[in-house]
């Protein structure tokens, strides 16, 4: 073992140069082929996962908060802001399946990624429906007791 | 300087420095993601004026009951009728609420619609319900209750 560390002989300078170049070229090729996946797609996926569930929770919070203070006769509507893009993609908030599944769904329009958020069982007593696109300028949740 | 460059001792220190710096970079990236998470959901919980609207509603309920007994008192000491006294007191309440909420940048309106009396007379037992319009607007959330039914004989 001591001899192994003390031994300073290796390959010739030329062969070492060739070996090193091959390793570097191979590494570079692998990285450049996968660069989109490594540097764009994976971080984007993580950001989208976080942001979409965050926005889904925002919708859920607003709907449950509104449900708590609904007037017996009358109406209430509230505007809210959405980030136009999560990561690099636009998305659609879909509450149409809330009636059966108690769920709000966020669907990314490009990659089709879906995030689902529950709304705490409100939809059994009150139908919730509608869709909102992140790219439209005005977003609103409305309630009217007469409808 | 030459001796510093030729001195090759301390390789492990240099290597561990590199490893520690890489770990720090990784932690910084993770910490940045944690800061972003939960912004919109917590913002929605904070910004939505749930408590303001509820307070306005509860206040109106409480005051309608109070105004009812006050108008009976006014009726017994002066010759003003109960509905007239009720209207006046409620107008006062409405003006005060408008001013109070305007301080916070919110527009509210509380106005009487009618006093419900089962028998058509306005004695202590007959007035059982008051109908009131309540509107609230803070520029983002609009709340309209027309009419809000307030049971006053409880």
PDB file of C-alpha atoms in Angstrom:
ATOM      1  CA  UNK A   1       0.000   0.000   0.000  1.00  0.00           C
ATOM      2  CA  UNK A   2       2.826   2.339   0.871  1.00  0.00           C
ATOM      3  CA  UNK A   3       4.470   1.523  -2.444  1.00  0.00           C
ATOM      4  CA  UNK A   4       1.267   2.364  -4.276  1.00  0.00           C
ATOM      5  CA  UNK A   5       1.254   5.910  -2.919  1.00  0.00           C
ATOM      6  CA  UNK A   6       5.011   6.339  -3.311  1.00  0.00           C
ATOM      7  CA  UNK A   7       5.030   5.159  -6.923  1.00  0.00           C
ATOM      8  CA  UNK A   8       4.998   8.209  -9.153  1.00  0.00           C
ATOM      9  CA  UNK A   9       4.985   6.443 -12.516  1.00  0.00           C
ATOM     10  CA  UNK A  10       1.889   6.678 -14.648  1.00  0.00           C
ATOM     11  CA  UNK A  11       0.950   6.678 -18.303  1.00  0.00           C
ATOM     12  CA  UNK A  12       2.921   8.639 -20.865  1.00  0.00           C
ATOM     13  CA  UNK A  13       2.126  12.296 -21.375  1.00  0.00           C
ATOM     14  CA  UNK A  14       0.565  11.679 -24.803  1.00  0.00           C
ATOM     15  CA  UNK A  15      -1.647   8.839 -23.590  1.00  0.00           C
ATOM     16  CA  UNK A  16      -2.712  10.830 -20.576  1.00  0.00           C
ATOM     17  CA  UNK A  17      -3.634  13.698 -22.888  1.00  0.00           C
ATOM     18  CA  UNK A  18      -5.736  11.389 -25.051  1.00  0.00           C
ATOM     19  CA  UNK A  19      -7.431   9.800 -22.026  1.00  0.00           C
ATOM     20  CA  UNK A  20      -8.196  13.136 -20.470  1.00  0.00           C
ATOM     21  CA  UNK A  21      -9.578  14.564 -23.701  1.00  0.00           C
ATOM     22  CA  UNK A  22     -11.827  11.541 -24.193  1.00  0.00           C
ATOM     23  CA  UNK A  23     -13.195  11.806 -20.691  1.00  0.00           C
ATOM     24  CA  UNK A  24     -13.823  15.542 -21.111  1.00  0.00           C
ATOM     25  CA  UNK A  25     -15.496  15.106 -24.499  1.00  0.00           C
ATOM     26  CA  UNK A  26     -17.675  12.301 -23.145  1.00  0.00           C
ATOM     27  CA  UNK A  27     -18.692  14.365 -20.154  1.00  0.00           C
ATOM     28  CA  UNK A  28     -19.450  17.375 -22.322  1.00  0.00           C
ATOM     29  CA  UNK A  29     -21.570  15.312 -24.701  1.00  0.00           C
ATOM     30  CA  UNK A  30     -23.625  13.792 -21.903  1.00  0.00           C
ATOM     31  CA  UNK A  31     -24.196  17.192 -20.296  1.00  0.00           C
ATOM     32  CA  UNK A  32     -25.116  18.948 -23.542  1.00  0.00           C
ATOM     33  CA  UNK A  33     -27.550  16.228 -24.566  1.00  0.00           C
ATOM     34  CA  UNK A  34     -29.270  16.306 -21.169  1.00  0.00           C
ATOM     35  CA  UNK A  35     -28.820  20.016 -20.445  1.00  0.00           C
ATOM     36  CA  UNK A  36     -32.451  20.903 -21.124  1.00  0.00           C
ATOM     37  CA  UNK A  37     -33.614  18.149 -18.823  1.00  0.00           C
ATOM     38  CA  UNK A  38     -31.115  18.990 -16.080  1.00  0.00           C
ATOM     39  CA  UNK A  39     -31.138  22.787 -16.117  1.00  0.00           C
ATOM     40  CA  UNK A  40     -34.673  23.636 -17.334  1.00  0.00           C
ATOM     41  CA  UNK A  41     -37.090  20.778 -16.984  1.00  0.00           C
ATOM     42  CA  UNK A  42     -36.343  19.484 -13.502  1.00  0.00           C
ATOM     43  CA  UNK A  43     -36.237  22.897 -11.781  1.00  0.00           C
ATOM     44  CA  UNK A  44     -39.345  23.920 -13.740  1.00  0.00           C
ATOM     45  CA  UNK A  45     -41.127  20.812 -12.564  1.00  0.00           C
ATOM     46  CA  UNK A  46     -40.282  21.566  -8.948  1.00  0.00           C
ATOM     47  CA  UNK A  47     -41.348  25.212  -9.252  1.00  0.00           C
ATOM     48  CA  UNK A  48     -44.611  24.241 -10.967  1.00  0.00           C
ATOM     49  CA  UNK A  49     -45.433  21.648  -8.357  1.00  0.00           C
ATOM     50  CA  UNK A  50     -44.937  24.198  -5.578  1.00  0.00           C
ATOM     51  CA  UNK A  51     -46.653  27.140  -7.250  1.00  0.00           C
ATOM     52  CA  UNK A  52     -49.634  25.223  -8.552  1.00  0.00           C
ATOM     53  CA  UNK A  53     -50.447  23.663  -5.210  1.00  0.00           C
ATOM     54  CA  UNK A  54     -49.942  27.098  -3.648  1.00  0.00           C
ATOM     55  CA  UNK A  55     -52.435  28.681  -6.058  1.00  0.00           C
ATOM     56  CA  UNK A  56     -54.826  25.768  -5.603  1.00  0.00           C
ATOM     57  CA  UNK A  57     -54.690  26.325  -1.861  1.00  0.00           C
ATOM     58  CA  UNK A  58     -55.303  30.023  -2.432  1.00  0.00           C
ATOM     59  CA  UNK A  59     -58.503  29.237  -4.348  1.00  0.00           C
ATOM     60  CA  UNK A  60     -59.570  26.755  -1.723  1.00  0.00           C
ATOM     61  CA  UNK A  61     -58.945  29.271   1.069  1.00  0.00           C
ATOM     62  CA  UNK A  62     -60.892  32.005  -0.702  1.00  0.00           C
ATOM     63  CA  UNK A  63     -63.857  29.778  -1.465  1.00  0.00           C
ATOM     64  CA  UNK A  64     -64.087  28.456   2.091  1.00  0.00           C
ATOM     65  CA  UNK A  65     -63.693  31.979   3.504  1.00  0.00           C
ATOM     66  CA  UNK A  66     -66.470  33.248   1.247  1.00  0.00           C
ATOM     67  CA  UNK A  67     -68.649  30.310   2.192  1.00  0.00           C
ATOM     68  CA  UNK A  68     -68.344  31.290   5.855  1.00  0.00           C
ATOM     69  CA  UNK A  69     -69.748  34.792   5.353  1.00  0.00           C
ATOM     70  CA  UNK A  70     -72.296  34.254   2.584  1.00  0.00           C
ATOM     71  CA  UNK A  71     -75.357  36.477   2.930  1.00  0.00           C
ATOM     72  CA  UNK A  72     -78.712  34.696   3.162  1.00  0.00           C
ATOM     73  CA  UNK A  73     -80.169  37.057   0.580  1.00  0.00           C
ATOM     74  CA  UNK A  74     -77.700  38.857  -1.599  1.00  0.00           C
ATOM     75  CA  UNK A  75     -74.479  38.429  -3.407  1.00  0.00           C
ATOM     76  CA  UNK A  76     -70.762  38.600  -2.879  1.00  0.00           C
ATOM     77  CA  UNK A  77     -67.960  38.726  -5.375  1.00  0.00           C
ATOM     78  CA  UNK A  78     -64.265  39.089  -4.981  1.00  0.00           C
ATOM     79  CA  UNK A  79     -61.475  39.693  -7.437  1.00  0.00           C
ATOM     80  CA  UNK A  80     -58.134  37.971  -7.141  1.00  0.00           C
ATOM     81  CA  UNK A  81     -54.790  38.047  -8.870  1.00  0.00           C
ATOM     82  CA  UNK A  82     -53.036  35.106 -10.415  1.00  0.00           C
ATOM     83  CA  UNK A  83     -49.446  34.872 -11.604  1.00  0.00           C
ATOM     84  CA  UNK A  84     -49.743  34.566 -15.400  1.00  0.00           C
ATOM     85  CA  UNK A  85     -47.247  31.723 -15.497  1.00  0.00           C
ATOM     86  CA  UNK A  86     -45.998  29.078 -13.128  1.00  0.00           C
ATOM     87  CA  UNK A  87     -42.459  28.160 -14.077  1.00  0.00           C
ATOM     88  CA  UNK A  88     -42.619  28.612 -17.822  1.00  0.00           C
ATOM     89  CA  UNK A  89     -46.209  27.542 -18.472  1.00  0.00           C
ATOM     90  CA  UNK A  90     -49.700  29.028 -18.363  1.00  0.00           C
ATOM     91  CA  UNK A  91     -52.424  27.087 -16.599  1.00  0.00           C
ATOM     92  CA  UNK A  92     -56.161  26.755 -16.118  1.00  0.00           C
ATOM     93  CA  UNK A  93     -58.004  26.477 -12.811  1.00  0.00           C
ATOM     94  CA  UNK A  94     -60.902  24.107 -13.197  1.00  0.00           C
ATOM     95  CA  UNK A  95     -63.603  23.953 -10.537  1.00  0.00           C
ATOM     96  CA  UNK A  96     -66.178  22.122 -12.644  1.00  0.00           C
ATOM     97  CA  UNK A  97     -65.424  18.776 -11.047  1.00  0.00           C
ATOM     98  CA  UNK A  98     -65.858  20.253  -7.571  1.00  0.00           C
ATOM     99  CA  UNK A  99     -69.502  19.216  -7.583  1.00  0.00           C
ATOM    100  CA  UNK A 100     -68.766  15.513  -7.624  1.00  0.00           C
ATOM    101  CA  UNK A 101     -65.220  15.214  -6.350  1.00  0.00           C
ATOM    102  CA  UNK A 102     -64.811  18.095  -3.847  1.00  0.00           C
ATOM    103  CA  UNK A 103     -61.709  19.067  -5.726  1.00  0.00           C
ATOM    104  CA  UNK A 104     -60.233  22.017  -7.581  1.00  0.00           C
ATOM    105  CA  UNK A 105     -57.911  21.081 -10.383  1.00  0.00           C
ATOM    106  CA  UNK A 106     -55.062  23.101 -11.817  1.00  0.00           C
ATOM    107  CA  UNK A 107     -54.034  22.014 -15.286  1.00  0.00           C
ATOM    108  CA  UNK A 108     -50.958  23.311 -17.035  1.00  0.00           C
ATOM    109  CA  UNK A 109     -51.777  24.035 -20.659  1.00  0.00           C
ATOM    110  CA  UNK A 110     -48.423  23.018 -22.145  1.00  0.00           C
ATOM    111  CA  UNK A 111     -47.342  19.894 -20.334  1.00  0.00           C
ATOM    112  CA  UNK A 112     -50.761  18.855 -19.008  1.00  0.00           C
ATOM    113  CA  UNK A 113     -49.487  18.637 -15.448  1.00  0.00           C
ATOM    114  CA  UNK A 114     -52.346  18.392 -12.961  1.00  0.00           C
ATOM    115  CA  UNK A 115     -52.484  19.397  -9.318  1.00  0.00           C
ATOM    116  CA  UNK A 116     -55.609  18.747  -7.268  1.00  0.00           C
ATOM    117  CA  UNK A 117     -56.636  20.558  -4.106  1.00  0.00           C
ATOM    118  CA  UNK A 118     -59.605  19.687  -1.895  1.00  0.00           C
ATOM    119  CA  UNK A 119     -62.220  22.249  -0.843  1.00  0.00           C
ATOM    120  CA  UNK A 120     -63.322  20.786   2.441  1.00  0.00           C
ATOM    121  CA  UNK A 121     -66.701  19.312   1.534  1.00  0.00           C
ATOM    122  CA  UNK A 122     -68.411  22.602   0.689  1.00  0.00           C
ATOM    123  CA  UNK A 123     -69.639  21.374  -2.668  1.00  0.00           C
ATOM    124  CA  UNK A 124     -72.153  18.993  -1.080  1.00  0.00           C
ATOM    125  CA  UNK A 125     -74.187  21.965   0.163  1.00  0.00           C
ATOM    126  CA  UNK A 126     -73.379  24.367  -2.631  1.00  0.00           C
ATOM    127  CA  UNK A 127     -72.544  23.787  -6.286  1.00  0.00           C
ATOM    128  CA  UNK A 128     -69.226  25.279  -7.256  1.00  0.00           C
ATOM    129  CA  UNK A 129     -68.348  25.576 -10.903  1.00  0.00           C
ATOM    130  CA  UNK A 130     -66.290  27.594 -13.330  1.00  0.00           C
ATOM    131  CA  UNK A 131     -62.903  27.785 -14.915  1.00  0.00           C
ATOM    132  CA  UNK A 132     -60.276  30.498 -14.865  1.00  0.00           C
ATOM    133  CA  UNK A 133     -57.353  30.898 -17.197  1.00  0.00           C
ATOM    134  CA  UNK A 134     -54.149  32.387 -15.836  1.00  0.00           C
ATOM    135  CA  UNK A 135     -53.634  34.479 -18.973  1.00  0.00           C
ATOM    136  CA  UNK A 136     -56.922  36.399 -18.706  1.00  0.00           C
ATOM    137  CA  UNK A 137     -56.711  39.776 -16.991  1.00  0.00           C
ATOM    138  CA  UNK A 138     -59.622  39.692 -14.541  1.00  0.00           C
ATOM    139  CA  UNK A 139     -60.496  36.859 -12.215  1.00  0.00           C
ATOM    140  CA  UNK A 140     -63.495  36.771  -9.938  1.00  0.00           C
ATOM    141  CA  UNK A 141     -65.368  34.448  -7.622  1.00  0.00           C
ATOM    142  CA  UNK A 142     -69.059  35.295  -7.348  1.00  0.00           C
ATOM    143  CA  UNK A 143     -72.002  34.103  -5.331  1.00  0.00           C
ATOM    144  CA  UNK A 144     -75.622  35.077  -5.761  1.00  0.00           C
ATOM    145  CA  UNK A 145     -78.336  33.688  -3.521  1.00  0.00           C
ATOM    146  CA  UNK A 146     -80.994  34.201  -6.197  1.00  0.00           C
ATOM    147  CA  UNK A 147     -79.363  31.935  -8.748  1.00  0.00           C
TER     148      UNK A 147
ATOM    149  CA  UNK B   1       5.411  32.976  -3.265  1.00  0.00           C
ATOM    150  CA  UNK B   2       7.347  30.262  -5.001  1.00  0.00           C
ATOM    151  CA  UNK B   3       7.508  28.174  -1.875  1.00  0.00           C
ATOM    152  CA  UNK B   4       3.764  28.597  -1.376  1.00  0.00           C
ATOM    153  CA  UNK B   5       3.054  27.218  -4.835  1.00  0.00           C
ATOM    154  CA  UNK B   6       5.426  24.288  -4.444  1.00  0.00           C
ATOM    155  CA  UNK B   7       4.110  23.331  -1.037  1.00  0.00           C
ATOM    156  CA  UNK B   8       1.634  20.551  -1.801  1.00  0.00           C
ATOM    157  CA  UNK B   9       0.707  19.692   1.768  1.00  0.00           C
ATOM    158  CA  UNK B  10      -2.821  20.219   2.969  1.00  0.00           C
ATOM    159  CA  UNK B  11      -4.647  18.643   0.040  1.00  0.00           C
ATOM    160  CA  UNK B  12      -7.398  17.357   2.297  1.00  0.00           C
ATOM    161  CA  UNK B  13      -8.061  20.826   3.639  1.00  0.00           C
ATOM    162  CA  UNK B  14      -8.442  22.187   0.125  1.00  0.00           C
ATOM    163  CA  UNK B  15     -10.697  19.280  -0.868  1.00  0.00           C
ATOM    164  CA  UNK B  16     -12.932  19.583   2.204  1.00  0.00           C
ATOM    165  CA  UNK B  17     -13.240  23.304   1.510  1.00  0.00           C
ATOM    166  CA  UNK B  18     -14.600  22.470  -1.923  1.00  0.00           C
ATOM    167  CA  UNK B  19     -17.055  19.901  -0.524  1.00  0.00           C
ATOM    168  CA  UNK B  20     -18.358  22.304   2.114  1.00  0.00           C
ATOM    169  CA  UNK B  21     -18.873  25.051  -0.460  1.00  0.00           C
ATOM    170  CA  UNK B  22     -20.862  22.673  -2.680  1.00  0.00           C
ATOM    171  CA  UNK B  23     -23.071  21.683   0.275  1.00  0.00           C
ATOM    172  CA  UNK B  24     -23.677  25.363   1.062  1.00  0.00           C
ATOM    173  CA  UNK B  25     -24.725  26.048  -2.537  1.00  0.00           C
ATOM    174  CA  UNK B  26     -27.178  23.156  -2.396  1.00  0.00           C
ATOM    175  CA  UNK B  27     -28.691  24.395   0.856  1.00  0.00           C
ATOM    176  CA  UNK B  28     -29.041  27.916  -0.527  1.00  0.00           C
ATOM    177  CA  UNK B  29     -31.001  26.596  -3.523  1.00  0.00           C
ATOM    178  CA  UNK B  30     -33.328  24.589  -1.259  1.00  0.00           C
ATOM    179  CA  UNK B  31     -33.858  27.536   1.099  1.00  0.00           C
ATOM    180  CA  UNK B  32     -34.833  29.772  -1.810  1.00  0.00           C
ATOM    181  CA  UNK B  33     -37.535  27.339  -2.877  1.00  0.00           C
ATOM    182  CA  UNK B  34     -38.901  27.186   0.658  1.00  0.00           C
ATOM    183  CA  UNK B  35     -39.311  30.977   0.714  1.00  0.00           C
ATOM    184  CA  UNK B  36     -41.437  30.951  -2.437  1.00  0.00           C
ATOM    185  CA  UNK B  37     -43.781  28.199  -1.241  1.00  0.00           C
ATOM    186  CA  UNK B  38     -47.069  29.251   0.328  1.00  0.00           C
ATOM    187  CA  UNK B  39     -47.054  32.905  -0.703  1.00  0.00           C
ATOM    188  CA  UNK B  40     -50.361  32.980  -2.557  1.00  0.00           C
ATOM    189  CA  UNK B  41     -52.297  30.802  -0.139  1.00  0.00           C
ATOM    190  CA  UNK B  42     -51.250  32.814   2.894  1.00  0.00           C
ATOM    191  CA  UNK B  43     -51.832  36.061   1.043  1.00  0.00           C
ATOM    192  CA  UNK B  44     -55.396  35.019   0.214  1.00  0.00           C
ATOM    193  CA  UNK B  45     -56.057  34.178   3.848  1.00  0.00           C
ATOM    194  CA  UNK B  46     -54.766  37.572   4.932  1.00  0.00           C
ATOM    195  CA  UNK B  47     -56.222  39.826   2.237  1.00  0.00           C
ATOM    196  CA  UNK B  48     -59.786  38.566   2.086  1.00  0.00           C
ATOM    197  CA  UNK B  49     -61.863  40.874   4.358  1.00  0.00           C
ATOM    198  CA  UNK B  50     -63.774  38.065   6.023  1.00  0.00           C
ATOM    199  CA  UNK B  51     -63.620  39.485   9.523  1.00  0.00           C
ATOM    200  CA  UNK B  52     -64.576  43.000   8.405  1.00  0.00           C
ATOM    201  CA  UNK B  53     -67.734  41.778   6.700  1.00  0.00           C
ATOM    202  CA  UNK B  54     -68.634  39.527   9.599  1.00  0.00           C
ATOM    203  CA  UNK B  55     -68.110  42.320  12.068  1.00  0.00           C
ATOM    204  CA  UNK B  56     -70.301  44.677  10.046  1.00  0.00           C
ATOM    205  CA  UNK B  57     -73.014  42.046   9.987  1.00  0.00           C
ATOM    206  CA  UNK B  58     -72.850  41.193  13.681  1.00  0.00           C
ATOM    207  CA  UNK B  59     -72.722  44.864  14.590  1.00  0.00           C
ATOM    208  CA  UNK B  60     -75.839  45.568  12.568  1.00  0.00           C
ATOM    209  CA  UNK B  61     -77.645  42.679  14.241  1.00  0.00           C
ATOM    210  CA  UNK B  62     -76.657  43.867  17.708  1.00  0.00           C
ATOM    211  CA  UNK B  63     -77.544  47.459  16.975  1.00  0.00           C
ATOM    212  CA  UNK B  64     -80.931  46.616  15.478  1.00  0.00           C
ATOM    213  CA  UNK B  65     -81.849  44.933  18.769  1.00  0.00           C
ATOM    214  CA  UNK B  66     -80.529  47.852  20.759  1.00  0.00           C
ATOM    215  CA  UNK B  67     -82.297  50.416  18.554  1.00  0.00           C
ATOM    216  CA  UNK B  68     -85.546  48.517  18.983  1.00  0.00           C
ATOM    217  CA  UNK B  69     -85.528  48.859  22.758  1.00  0.00           C
ATOM    218  CA  UNK B  70     -84.290  52.451  22.487  1.00  0.00           C
ATOM    219  CA  UNK B  71     -87.141  53.394  20.165  1.00  0.00           C
ATOM    220  CA  UNK B  72     -89.659  51.898  22.578  1.00  0.00           C
ATOM    221  CA  UNK B  73     -88.137  54.023  25.290  1.00  0.00           C
ATOM    222  CA  UNK B  74     -88.302  57.168  23.126  1.00  0.00           C
ATOM    223  CA  UNK B  75     -91.917  56.315  22.266  1.00  0.00           C
ATOM    224  CA  UNK B  76     -92.813  56.059  25.935  1.00  0.00           C
ATOM    225  CA  UNK B  77     -91.242  59.392  26.887  1.00  0.00           C
ATOM    226  CA  UNK B  78     -92.077  61.523  23.827  1.00  0.00           C
ATOM    227  CA  UNK B  79     -94.926  61.330  21.350  1.00  0.00           C
ATOM    228  CA  UNK B  80     -92.754  60.068  18.518  1.00  0.00           C
ATOM    229  CA  UNK B  81     -93.950  56.792  16.954  1.00  0.00           C
ATOM    230  CA  UNK B  82     -91.816  53.672  17.211  1.00  0.00           C
ATOM    231  CA  UNK B  83     -91.077  53.387  13.462  1.00  0.00           C
ATOM    232  CA  UNK B  84     -90.020  57.051  13.275  1.00  0.00           C
ATOM    233  CA  UNK B  85     -87.715  56.713  16.243  1.00  0.00           C
ATOM    234  CA  UNK B  86     -86.339  53.493  14.815  1.00  0.00           C
ATOM    235  CA  UNK B  87     -85.636  55.149  11.447  1.00  0.00           C
ATOM    236  CA  UNK B  88     -83.823  58.054  13.029  1.00  0.00           C
ATOM    237  CA  UNK B  89     -81.696  55.922  15.312  1.00  0.00           C
ATOM    238  CA  UNK B  90     -80.828  53.581  12.481  1.00  0.00           C
ATOM    239  CA  UNK B  91     -79.821  56.507  10.269  1.00  0.00           C
ATOM    240  CA  UNK B  92     -77.458  57.649  13.004  1.00  0.00           C
ATOM    241  CA  UNK B  93     -75.978  54.176  13.201  1.00  0.00           C
ATOM    242  CA  UNK B  94     -75.572  54.085   9.426  1.00  0.00           C
ATOM    243  CA  UNK B  95     -73.725  57.414   9.329  1.00  0.00           C
ATOM    244  CA  UNK B  96     -71.378  56.243  12.077  1.00  0.00           C
ATOM    245  CA  UNK B  97     -70.609  52.988  10.336  1.00  0.00           C
ATOM    246  CA  UNK B  98     -69.883  54.803   7.074  1.00  0.00           C
ATOM    247  CA  UNK B  99     -67.365  57.035   8.813  1.00  0.00           C
ATOM    248  CA  UNK B 100     -65.753  54.197  10.744  1.00  0.00           C
ATOM    249  CA  UNK B 101     -65.198  52.043   7.670  1.00  0.00           C
ATOM    250  CA  UNK B 102     -64.148  54.976   5.497  1.00  0.00           C
ATOM    251  CA  UNK B 103     -61.133  55.368   7.795  1.00  0.00           C
ATOM    252  CA  UNK B 104     -59.981  51.932   6.608  1.00  0.00           C
ATOM    253  CA  UNK B 105     -60.682  52.751   2.953  1.00  0.00           C
ATOM    254  CA  UNK B 106     -63.835  50.675   2.793  1.00  0.00           C
ATOM    255  CA  UNK B 107     -67.252  51.799   1.599  1.00  0.00           C
ATOM    256  CA  UNK B 108     -70.189  50.453   3.575  1.00  0.00           C
ATOM    257  CA  UNK B 109     -73.843  51.263   3.521  1.00  0.00           C
ATOM    258  CA  UNK B 110     -76.411  50.106   6.060  1.00  0.00           C
ATOM    259  CA  UNK B 111     -79.967  51.160   5.357  1.00  0.00           C
ATOM    260  CA  UNK B 112     -83.377  50.256   6.727  1.00  0.00           C
ATOM    261  CA  UNK B 113     -85.855  48.523   4.439  1.00  0.00           C
ATOM    262  CA  UNK B 114     -88.791  47.847   6.718  1.00  0.00           C
ATOM    263  CA  UNK B 115     -89.842  46.923  10.207  1.00  0.00           C
ATOM    264  CA  UNK B 116     -91.799  43.737  10.272  1.00  0.00           C
ATOM    265  CA  UNK B 117     -94.724  43.560  12.614  1.00  0.00           C
ATOM    266  CA  UNK B 118     -96.929  40.490  12.706  1.00  0.00           C
ATOM    267  CA  UNK B 119    -100.056  42.299  13.813  1.00  0.00           C
ATOM    268  CA  UNK B 120     -99.472  45.694  12.175  1.00  0.00           C
ATOM    269  CA  UNK B 121     -99.148  47.358  15.537  1.00  0.00           C
ATOM    270  CA  UNK B 122     -95.818  48.529  16.889  1.00  0.00           C
ATOM    271  CA  UNK B 123     -95.855  47.388  20.467  1.00  0.00           C
ATOM    272  CA  UNK B 124     -93.052  45.621  22.314  1.00  0.00           C
ATOM    273  CA  UNK B 125     -94.108  42.118  21.298  1.00  0.00           C
ATOM    274  CA  UNK B 126     -95.153  42.779  17.742  1.00  0.00           C
ATOM    275  CA  UNK B 127     -91.933  43.912  16.133  1.00  0.00           C
ATOM    276  CA  UNK B 128     -90.162  40.654  15.470  1.00  0.00           C
ATOM    277  CA  UNK B 129     -88.064  41.272  12.425  1.00  0.00           C
ATOM    278  CA  UNK B 130     -86.176  44.131  10.803  1.00  0.00           C
ATOM    279  CA  UNK B 131     -85.101  44.103   7.177  1.00  0.00           C
ATOM    280  CA  UNK B 132     -81.846  45.874   6.456  1.00  0.00           C
ATOM    281  CA  UNK B 133     -79.688  46.310   3.356  1.00  0.00           C
ATOM    282  CA  UNK B 134     -75.978  45.874   3.999  1.00  0.00           C
ATOM    283  CA  UNK B 135     -73.339  46.666   1.375  1.00  0.00           C
ATOM    284  CA  UNK B 136     -69.605  46.447   1.734  1.00  0.00           C
ATOM    285  CA  UNK B 137     -66.953  47.312  -0.853  1.00  0.00           C
ATOM    286  CA  UNK B 138     -63.202  47.523  -0.448  1.00  0.00           C
ATOM    287  CA  UNK B 139     -62.415  47.759  -4.154  1.00  0.00           C
ATOM    288  CA  UNK B 140     -61.729  44.042  -4.468  1.00  0.00           C
ATOM    289  CA  UNK B 141     -64.546  42.369  -2.594  1.00  0.00           C
ATOM    290  CA  UNK B 142     -68.155  43.459  -2.987  1.00  0.00           C
ATOM    291  CA  UNK B 143     -70.682  42.190  -0.484  1.00  0.00           C
ATOM    292  CA  UNK B 144     -74.369  42.895  -0.768  1.00  0.00           C
ATOM    293  CA  UNK B 145     -77.061  41.539   1.565  1.00  0.00           C
ATOM    294  CA  UNK B 146     -80.458  42.848   0.534  1.00  0.00           C
ATOM    295  CA  UNK B 147     -82.288  42.378   2.670  1.00  0.00           C
ATOM    296  CA  UNK B 148     -80.588  40.952   5.716  1.00  0.00           C
ATOM    297  CA  UNK B 149     -83.307  39.604   7.999  1.00  0.00           C
ATOM    298  CA  UNK B 150     -82.648  40.478  11.598  1.00  0.00           C
ATOM    299  CA  UNK B 151     -84.739  38.835  14.259  1.00  0.00           C
ATOM    300  CA  UNK B 152     -84.999  41.449  16.984  1.00  0.00           C
ATOM    301  CA  UNK B 153     -87.303  39.914  19.567  1.00  0.00           C
ATOM    302  CA  UNK B 154     -84.715  37.489  20.945  1.00  0.00           C
TER     303      UNK B 154
END
